[in-house]
PDB file of C-alpha atoms in Angstrom:
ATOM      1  CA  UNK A 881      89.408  98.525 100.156  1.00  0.00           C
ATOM      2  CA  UNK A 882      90.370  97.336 103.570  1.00  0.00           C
ATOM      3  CA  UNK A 883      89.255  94.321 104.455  1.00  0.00           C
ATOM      4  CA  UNK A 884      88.925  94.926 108.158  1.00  0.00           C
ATOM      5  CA  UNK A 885      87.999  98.494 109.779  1.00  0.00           C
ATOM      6  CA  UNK A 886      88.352  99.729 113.509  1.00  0.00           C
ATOM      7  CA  UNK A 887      85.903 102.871 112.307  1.00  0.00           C
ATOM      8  CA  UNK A 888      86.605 104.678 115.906  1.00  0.00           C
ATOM      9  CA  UNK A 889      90.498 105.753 115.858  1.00  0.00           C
ATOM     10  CA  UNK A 890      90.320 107.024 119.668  1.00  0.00           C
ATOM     11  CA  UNK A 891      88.026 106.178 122.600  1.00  0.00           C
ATOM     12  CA  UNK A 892      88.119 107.832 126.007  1.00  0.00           C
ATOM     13  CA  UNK A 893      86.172 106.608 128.948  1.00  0.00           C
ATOM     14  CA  UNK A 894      85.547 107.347 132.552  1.00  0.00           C
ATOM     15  CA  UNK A 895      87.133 104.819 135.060  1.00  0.00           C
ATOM     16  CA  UNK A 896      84.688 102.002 136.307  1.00  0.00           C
ATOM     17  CA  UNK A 897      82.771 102.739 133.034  1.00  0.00           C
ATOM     18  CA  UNK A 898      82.264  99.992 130.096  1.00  0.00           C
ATOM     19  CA  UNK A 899      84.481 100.473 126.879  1.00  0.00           C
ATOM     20  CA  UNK A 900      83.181  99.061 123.725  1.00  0.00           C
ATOM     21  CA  UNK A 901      85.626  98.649 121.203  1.00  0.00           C
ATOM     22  CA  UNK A 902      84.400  97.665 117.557  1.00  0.00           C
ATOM     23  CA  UNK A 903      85.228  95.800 114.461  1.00  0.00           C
ATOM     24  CA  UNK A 904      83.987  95.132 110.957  1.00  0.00           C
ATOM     25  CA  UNK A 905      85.206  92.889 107.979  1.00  0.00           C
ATOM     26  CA  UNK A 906      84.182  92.261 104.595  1.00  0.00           C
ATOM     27  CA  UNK A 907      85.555  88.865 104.115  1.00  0.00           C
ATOM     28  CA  UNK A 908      82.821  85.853 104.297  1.00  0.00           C
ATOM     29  CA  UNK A 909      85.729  83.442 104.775  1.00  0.00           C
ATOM     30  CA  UNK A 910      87.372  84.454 108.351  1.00  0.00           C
ATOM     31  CA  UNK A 911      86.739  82.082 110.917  1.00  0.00           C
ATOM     32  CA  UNK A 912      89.069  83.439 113.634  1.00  0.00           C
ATOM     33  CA  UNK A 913      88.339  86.377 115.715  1.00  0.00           C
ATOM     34  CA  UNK A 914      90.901  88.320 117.774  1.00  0.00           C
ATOM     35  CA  UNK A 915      91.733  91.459 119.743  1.00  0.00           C
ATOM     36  CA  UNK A 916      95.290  92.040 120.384  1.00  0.00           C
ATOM     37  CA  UNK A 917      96.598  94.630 123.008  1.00  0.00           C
ATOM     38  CA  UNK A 918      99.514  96.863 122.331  1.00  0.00           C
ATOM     39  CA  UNK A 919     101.401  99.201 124.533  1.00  0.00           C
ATOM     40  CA  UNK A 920     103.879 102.260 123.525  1.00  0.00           C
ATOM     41  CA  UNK A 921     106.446 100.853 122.220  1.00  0.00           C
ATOM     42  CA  UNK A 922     105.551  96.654 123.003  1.00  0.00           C
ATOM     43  CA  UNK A 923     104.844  94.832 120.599  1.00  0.00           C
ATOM     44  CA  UNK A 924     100.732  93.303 120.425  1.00  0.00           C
ATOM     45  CA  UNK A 925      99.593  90.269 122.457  1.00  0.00           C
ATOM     46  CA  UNK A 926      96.884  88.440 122.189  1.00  0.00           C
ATOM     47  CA  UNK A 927      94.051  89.234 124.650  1.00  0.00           C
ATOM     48  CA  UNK A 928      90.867  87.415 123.527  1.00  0.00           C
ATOM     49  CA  UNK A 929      89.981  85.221 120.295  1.00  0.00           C
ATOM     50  CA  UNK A 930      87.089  83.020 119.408  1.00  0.00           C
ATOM     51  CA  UNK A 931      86.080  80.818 116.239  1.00  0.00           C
ATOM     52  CA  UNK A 932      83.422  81.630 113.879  1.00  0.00           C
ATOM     53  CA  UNK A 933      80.958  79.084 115.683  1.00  0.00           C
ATOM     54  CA  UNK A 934      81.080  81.247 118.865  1.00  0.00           C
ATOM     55  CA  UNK A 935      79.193  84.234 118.764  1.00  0.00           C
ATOM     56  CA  UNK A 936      80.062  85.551 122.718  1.00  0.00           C
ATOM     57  CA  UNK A 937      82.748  84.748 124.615  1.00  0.00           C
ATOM     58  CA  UNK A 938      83.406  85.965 128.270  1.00  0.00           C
ATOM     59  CA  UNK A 939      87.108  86.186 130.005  1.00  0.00           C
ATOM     60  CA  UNK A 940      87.244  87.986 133.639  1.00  0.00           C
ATOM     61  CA  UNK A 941      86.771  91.458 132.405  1.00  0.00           C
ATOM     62  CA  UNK A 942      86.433  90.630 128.851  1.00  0.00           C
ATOM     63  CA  UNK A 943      83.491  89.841 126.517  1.00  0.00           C
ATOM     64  CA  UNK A 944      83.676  89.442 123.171  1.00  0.00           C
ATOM     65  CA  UNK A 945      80.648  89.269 120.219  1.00  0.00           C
ATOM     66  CA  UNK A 946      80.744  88.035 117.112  1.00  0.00           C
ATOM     67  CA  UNK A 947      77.924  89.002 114.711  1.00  0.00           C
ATOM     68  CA  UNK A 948      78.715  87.060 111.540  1.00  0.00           C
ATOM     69  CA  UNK A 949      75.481  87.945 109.056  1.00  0.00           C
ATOM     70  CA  UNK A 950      76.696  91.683 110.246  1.00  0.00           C
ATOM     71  CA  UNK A 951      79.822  90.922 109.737  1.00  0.00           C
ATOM     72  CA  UNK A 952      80.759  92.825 113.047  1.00  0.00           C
ATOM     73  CA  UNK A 953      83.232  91.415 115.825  1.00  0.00           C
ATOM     74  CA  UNK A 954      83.242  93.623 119.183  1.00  0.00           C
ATOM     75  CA  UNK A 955      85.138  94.056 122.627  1.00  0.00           C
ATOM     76  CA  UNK A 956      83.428  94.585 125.598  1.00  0.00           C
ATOM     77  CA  UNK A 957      85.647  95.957 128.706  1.00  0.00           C
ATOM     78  CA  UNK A 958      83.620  96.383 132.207  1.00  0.00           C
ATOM     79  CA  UNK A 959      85.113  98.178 134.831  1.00  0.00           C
ATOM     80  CA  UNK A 960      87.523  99.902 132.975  1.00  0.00           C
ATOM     81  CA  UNK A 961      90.904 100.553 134.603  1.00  0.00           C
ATOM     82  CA  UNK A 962      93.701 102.958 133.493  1.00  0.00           C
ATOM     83  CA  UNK A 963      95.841 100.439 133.161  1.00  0.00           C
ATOM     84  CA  UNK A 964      93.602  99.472 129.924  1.00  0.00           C
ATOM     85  CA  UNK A 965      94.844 102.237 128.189  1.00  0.00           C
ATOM     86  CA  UNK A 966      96.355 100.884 124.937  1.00  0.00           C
ATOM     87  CA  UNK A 967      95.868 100.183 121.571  1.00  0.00           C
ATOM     88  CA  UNK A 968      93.455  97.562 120.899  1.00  0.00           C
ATOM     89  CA  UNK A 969      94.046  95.829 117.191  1.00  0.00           C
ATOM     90  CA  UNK A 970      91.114  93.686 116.202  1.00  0.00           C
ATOM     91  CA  UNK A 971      92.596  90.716 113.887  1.00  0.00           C
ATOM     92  CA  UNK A 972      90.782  88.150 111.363  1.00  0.00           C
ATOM     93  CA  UNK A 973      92.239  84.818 109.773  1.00  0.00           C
ATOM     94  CA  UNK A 974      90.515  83.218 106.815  1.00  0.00           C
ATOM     95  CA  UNK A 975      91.127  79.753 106.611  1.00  0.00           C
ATOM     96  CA  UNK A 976      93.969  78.363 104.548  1.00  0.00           C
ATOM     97  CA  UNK A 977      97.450  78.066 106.667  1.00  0.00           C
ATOM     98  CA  UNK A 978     100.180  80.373 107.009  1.00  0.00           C
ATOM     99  CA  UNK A 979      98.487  82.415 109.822  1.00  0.00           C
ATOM    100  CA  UNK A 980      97.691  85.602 107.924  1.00  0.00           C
ATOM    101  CA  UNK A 981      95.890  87.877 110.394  1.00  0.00           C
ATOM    102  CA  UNK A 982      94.282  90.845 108.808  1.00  0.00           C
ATOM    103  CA  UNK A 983      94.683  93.596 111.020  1.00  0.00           C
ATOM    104  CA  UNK A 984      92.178  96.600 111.995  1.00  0.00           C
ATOM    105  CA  UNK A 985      94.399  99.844 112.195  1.00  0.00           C
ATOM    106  CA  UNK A 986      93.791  99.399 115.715  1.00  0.00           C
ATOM    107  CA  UNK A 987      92.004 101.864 118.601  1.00  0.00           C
ATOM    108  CA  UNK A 988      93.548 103.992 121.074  1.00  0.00           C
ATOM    109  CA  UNK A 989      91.309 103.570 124.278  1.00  0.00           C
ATOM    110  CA  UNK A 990      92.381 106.091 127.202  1.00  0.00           C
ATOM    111  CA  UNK A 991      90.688 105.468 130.582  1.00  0.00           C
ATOM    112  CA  UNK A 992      90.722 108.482 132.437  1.00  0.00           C
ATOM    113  CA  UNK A 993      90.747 107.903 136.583  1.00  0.00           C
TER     114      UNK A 993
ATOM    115  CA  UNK B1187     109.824  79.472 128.451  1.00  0.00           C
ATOM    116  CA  UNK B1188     110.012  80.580 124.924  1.00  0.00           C
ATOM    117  CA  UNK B1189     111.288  84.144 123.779  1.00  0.00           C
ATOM    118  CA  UNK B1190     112.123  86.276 120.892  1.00  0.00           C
ATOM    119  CA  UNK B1191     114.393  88.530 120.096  1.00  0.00           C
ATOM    120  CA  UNK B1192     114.835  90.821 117.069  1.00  0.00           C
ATOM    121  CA  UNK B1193     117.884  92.669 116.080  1.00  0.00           C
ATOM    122  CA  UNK B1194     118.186  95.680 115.741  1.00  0.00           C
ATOM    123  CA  UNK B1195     115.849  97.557 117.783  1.00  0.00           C
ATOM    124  CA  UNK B1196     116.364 100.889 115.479  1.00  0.00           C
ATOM    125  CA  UNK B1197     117.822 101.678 112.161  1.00  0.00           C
ATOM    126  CA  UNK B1198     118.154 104.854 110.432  1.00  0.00           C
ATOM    127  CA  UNK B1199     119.476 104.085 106.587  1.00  0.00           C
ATOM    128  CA  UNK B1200     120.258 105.546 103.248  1.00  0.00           C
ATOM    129  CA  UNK B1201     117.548 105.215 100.072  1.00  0.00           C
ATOM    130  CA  UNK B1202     119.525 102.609  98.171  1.00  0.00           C
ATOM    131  CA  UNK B1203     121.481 100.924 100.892  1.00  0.00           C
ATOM    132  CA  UNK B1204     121.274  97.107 101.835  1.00  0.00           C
ATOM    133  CA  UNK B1205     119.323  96.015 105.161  1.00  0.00           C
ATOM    134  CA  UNK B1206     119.457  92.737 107.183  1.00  0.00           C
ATOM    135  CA  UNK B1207     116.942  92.459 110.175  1.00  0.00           C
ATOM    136  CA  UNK B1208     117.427  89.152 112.601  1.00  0.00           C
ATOM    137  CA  UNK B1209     115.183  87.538 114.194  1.00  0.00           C
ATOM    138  CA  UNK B1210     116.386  84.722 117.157  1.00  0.00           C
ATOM    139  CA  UNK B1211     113.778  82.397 118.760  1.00  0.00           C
ATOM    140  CA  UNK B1212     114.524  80.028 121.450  1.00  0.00           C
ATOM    141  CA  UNK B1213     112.967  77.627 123.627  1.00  0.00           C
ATOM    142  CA  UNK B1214     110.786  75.991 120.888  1.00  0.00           C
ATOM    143  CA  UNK B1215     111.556  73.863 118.366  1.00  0.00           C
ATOM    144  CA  UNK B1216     110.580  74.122 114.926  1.00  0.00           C
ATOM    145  CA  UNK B1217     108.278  77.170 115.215  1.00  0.00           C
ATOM    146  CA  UNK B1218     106.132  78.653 112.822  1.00  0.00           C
ATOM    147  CA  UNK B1219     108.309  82.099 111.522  1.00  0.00           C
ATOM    148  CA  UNK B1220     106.468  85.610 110.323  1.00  0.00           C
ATOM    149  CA  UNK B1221     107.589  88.687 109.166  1.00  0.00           C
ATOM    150  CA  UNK B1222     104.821  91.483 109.508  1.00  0.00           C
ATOM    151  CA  UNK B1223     105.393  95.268 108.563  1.00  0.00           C
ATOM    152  CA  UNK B1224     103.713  98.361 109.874  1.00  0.00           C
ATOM    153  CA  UNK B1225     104.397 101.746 107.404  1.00  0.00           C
ATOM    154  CA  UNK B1226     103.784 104.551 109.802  1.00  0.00           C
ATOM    155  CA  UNK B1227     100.018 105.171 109.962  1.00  0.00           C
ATOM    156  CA  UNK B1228      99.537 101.874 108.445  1.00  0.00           C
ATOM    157  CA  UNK B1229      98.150  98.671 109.107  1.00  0.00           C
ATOM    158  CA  UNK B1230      99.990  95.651 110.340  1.00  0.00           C
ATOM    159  CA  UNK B1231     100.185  93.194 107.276  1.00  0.00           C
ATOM    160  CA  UNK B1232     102.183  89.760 106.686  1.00  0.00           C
ATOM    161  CA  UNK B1233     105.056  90.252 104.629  1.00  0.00           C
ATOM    162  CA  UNK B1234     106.717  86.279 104.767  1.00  0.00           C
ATOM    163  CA  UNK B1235     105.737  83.300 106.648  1.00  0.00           C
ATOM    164  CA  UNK B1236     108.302  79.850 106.815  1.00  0.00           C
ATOM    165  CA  UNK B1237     107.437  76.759 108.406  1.00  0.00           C
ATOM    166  CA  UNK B1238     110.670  74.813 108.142  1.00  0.00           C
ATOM    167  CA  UNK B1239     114.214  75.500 107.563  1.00  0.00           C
ATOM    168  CA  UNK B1240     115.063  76.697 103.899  1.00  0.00           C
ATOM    169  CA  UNK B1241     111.619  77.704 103.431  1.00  0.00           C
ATOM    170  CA  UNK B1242     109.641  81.075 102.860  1.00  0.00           C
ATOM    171  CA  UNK B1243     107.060  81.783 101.517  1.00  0.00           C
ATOM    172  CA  UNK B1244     106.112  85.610 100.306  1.00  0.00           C
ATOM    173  CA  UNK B1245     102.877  87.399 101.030  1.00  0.00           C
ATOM    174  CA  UNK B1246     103.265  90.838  99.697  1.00  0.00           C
ATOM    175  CA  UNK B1247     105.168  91.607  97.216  1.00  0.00           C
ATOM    176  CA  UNK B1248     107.868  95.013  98.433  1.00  0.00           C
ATOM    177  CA  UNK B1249     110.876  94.182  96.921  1.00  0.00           C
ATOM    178  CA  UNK B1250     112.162  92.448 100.028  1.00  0.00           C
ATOM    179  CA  UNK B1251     113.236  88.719 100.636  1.00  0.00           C
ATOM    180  CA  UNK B1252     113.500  86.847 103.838  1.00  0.00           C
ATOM    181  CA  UNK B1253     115.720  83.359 104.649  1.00  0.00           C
ATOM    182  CA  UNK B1254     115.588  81.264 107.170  1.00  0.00           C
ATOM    183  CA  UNK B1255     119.205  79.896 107.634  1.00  0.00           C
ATOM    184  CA  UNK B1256     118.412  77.769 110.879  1.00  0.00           C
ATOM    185  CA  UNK B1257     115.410  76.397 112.773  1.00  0.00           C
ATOM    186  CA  UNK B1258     115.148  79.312 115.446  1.00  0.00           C
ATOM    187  CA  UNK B1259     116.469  82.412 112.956  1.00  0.00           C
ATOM    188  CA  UNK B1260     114.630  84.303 110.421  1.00  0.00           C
ATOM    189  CA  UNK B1261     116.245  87.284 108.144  1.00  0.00           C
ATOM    190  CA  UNK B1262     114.724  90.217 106.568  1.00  0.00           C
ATOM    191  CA  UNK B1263     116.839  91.474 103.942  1.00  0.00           C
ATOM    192  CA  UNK B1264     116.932  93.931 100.715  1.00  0.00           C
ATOM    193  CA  UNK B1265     119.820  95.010  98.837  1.00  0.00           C
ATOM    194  CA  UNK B1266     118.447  98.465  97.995  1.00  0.00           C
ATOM    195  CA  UNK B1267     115.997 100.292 100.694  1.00  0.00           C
ATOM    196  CA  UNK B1268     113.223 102.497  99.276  1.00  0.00           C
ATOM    197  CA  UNK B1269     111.653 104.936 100.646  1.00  0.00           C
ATOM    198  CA  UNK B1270     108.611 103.009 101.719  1.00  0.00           C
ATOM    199  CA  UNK B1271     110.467 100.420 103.509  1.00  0.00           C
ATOM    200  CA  UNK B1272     110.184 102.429 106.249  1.00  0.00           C
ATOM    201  CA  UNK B1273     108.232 101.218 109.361  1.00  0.00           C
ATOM    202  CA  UNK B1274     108.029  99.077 112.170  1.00  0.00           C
ATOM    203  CA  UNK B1275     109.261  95.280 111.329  1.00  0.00           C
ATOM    204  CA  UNK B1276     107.509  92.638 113.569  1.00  0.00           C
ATOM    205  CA  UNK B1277     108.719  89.198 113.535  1.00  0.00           C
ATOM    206  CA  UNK B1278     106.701  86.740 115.471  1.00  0.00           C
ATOM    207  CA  UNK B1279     105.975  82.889 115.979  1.00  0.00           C
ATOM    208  CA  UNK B1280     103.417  80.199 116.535  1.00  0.00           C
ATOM    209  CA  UNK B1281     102.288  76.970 117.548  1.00  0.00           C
ATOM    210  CA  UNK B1282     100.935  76.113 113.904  1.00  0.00           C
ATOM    211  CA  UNK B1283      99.796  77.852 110.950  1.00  0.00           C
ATOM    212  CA  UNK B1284      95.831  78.264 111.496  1.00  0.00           C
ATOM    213  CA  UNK B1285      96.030  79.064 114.953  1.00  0.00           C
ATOM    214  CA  UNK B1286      95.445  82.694 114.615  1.00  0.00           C
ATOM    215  CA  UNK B1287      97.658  83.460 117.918  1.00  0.00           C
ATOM    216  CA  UNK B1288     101.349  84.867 117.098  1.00  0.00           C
ATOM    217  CA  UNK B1289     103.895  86.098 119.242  1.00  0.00           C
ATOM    218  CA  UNK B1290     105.535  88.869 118.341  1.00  0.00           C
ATOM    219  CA  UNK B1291     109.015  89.957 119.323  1.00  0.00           C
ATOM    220  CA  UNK B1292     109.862  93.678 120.314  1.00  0.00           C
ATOM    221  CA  UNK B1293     109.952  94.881 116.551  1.00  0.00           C
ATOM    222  CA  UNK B1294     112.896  96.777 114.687  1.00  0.00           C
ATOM    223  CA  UNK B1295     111.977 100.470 113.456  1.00  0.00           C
ATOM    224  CA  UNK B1296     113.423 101.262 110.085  1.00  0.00           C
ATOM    225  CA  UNK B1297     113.728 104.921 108.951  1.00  0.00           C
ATOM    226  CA  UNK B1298     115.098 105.162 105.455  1.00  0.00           C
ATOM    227  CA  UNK B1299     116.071 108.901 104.118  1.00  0.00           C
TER     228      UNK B1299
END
């Protein structure tokens, strides 16, 4: 089964509105949390991360939560703005070297004006 | 400033014909090197990782192999392309292996008929 799920494939919200984009894993052993942010046709960069002994982390616009004995990881965008329209891939790394992130299959967030 | 560069950007290509996909990084020295696959409606997943020179290590077995000739060039290769090669190929970089934050270059999309 996969490992990590983005369980909403689409999301469309209002300008100014709040768009909560969410994330759960099965694995115990991931310690790194991530959302990456991926335009048509760009490749994904990394927006927001935090380690396993965070459980909220806030950056401008950003907030991320981390609810390990749920085992649910979550994006928080205030004020949304058009140009947040992307796809938003949540990504996991277990510890152990070789920097395998275990992708979501990612969330297409439109933010209509 | 570090960038990335893959080569090439599309390829269209025969079931049973070779492949070679390049990957150039510059500006850093010694990087971290991944190869990550996307199949069309698909998850991203790690296919090879190399730390140093002459050395890769594979993730996922898909009847692919990958060198790594020089310090800032990694190579994608198979000498027959199936049908499920196809996809979007993502190399990327990073700092060190456990930091959970790649950089990806613009990816190279494969179509094989």
């Amino acid at each position: 089964g996969q490992q990590v799920k983005q369980s909403s494939p689409s999301l469309t919200v209002q300008e100014g509105g709040i768009s909560i984009l969410n994330c759960d894993y099965e694995n115990d052993m991931f310690d790194y949390f991530a959302w990456y942010k991926k335009y048509p046709d760009n490749s994904p960069t990394l927006l927001i991360s935090v380690r396993s002994n965070v459980d909220k982390r806030e950056d401008g616009r950003l907030t991320v939560f981390l609810n390990k004995s749920g085992k649910h990881f979550s994006l928080h965008i205030t004020a949304s703005q058009p140009e947040d329209t992307a796809v938003y891939l949540c990504a996991l790394l277990a510890t152990g070297g070789n920097n395998k992130l275990t992708f979501g299959q990612g969330t297409v967030l439109s933010v209509i004006p | 400033a570090q960038t990335i560069h893959q080569w090439p950007v599309a390829e269209i290509k025969a079931v049973g014909s070779p492949l070679s996909l390049g990957c150039t990084i510059k500006g850093k020295s010694s990087p971290n090197l991944y190869w990550y696959w996307q199949a069309t409606g698909g998850t991203l997943q790690q296919l090879f990782y190399s730390i140093t020179v002459g050395q890769v290590e594979s993730v996922v077995q898909l009847n692919l192999s990958a060198s790594r000739p020089k310090d800032d060039q990694f190579i994608l290769s198979t000498e027959k392309l199936l049908l499920s090669h196809s996809g979007f190929y993502l190399c990327a970089w990073s700092l060190g292996v456990n930091t959970g934050q790649l950089y990806f270059g613009e990816g190279s999309k494969l179509t094989v008929l």
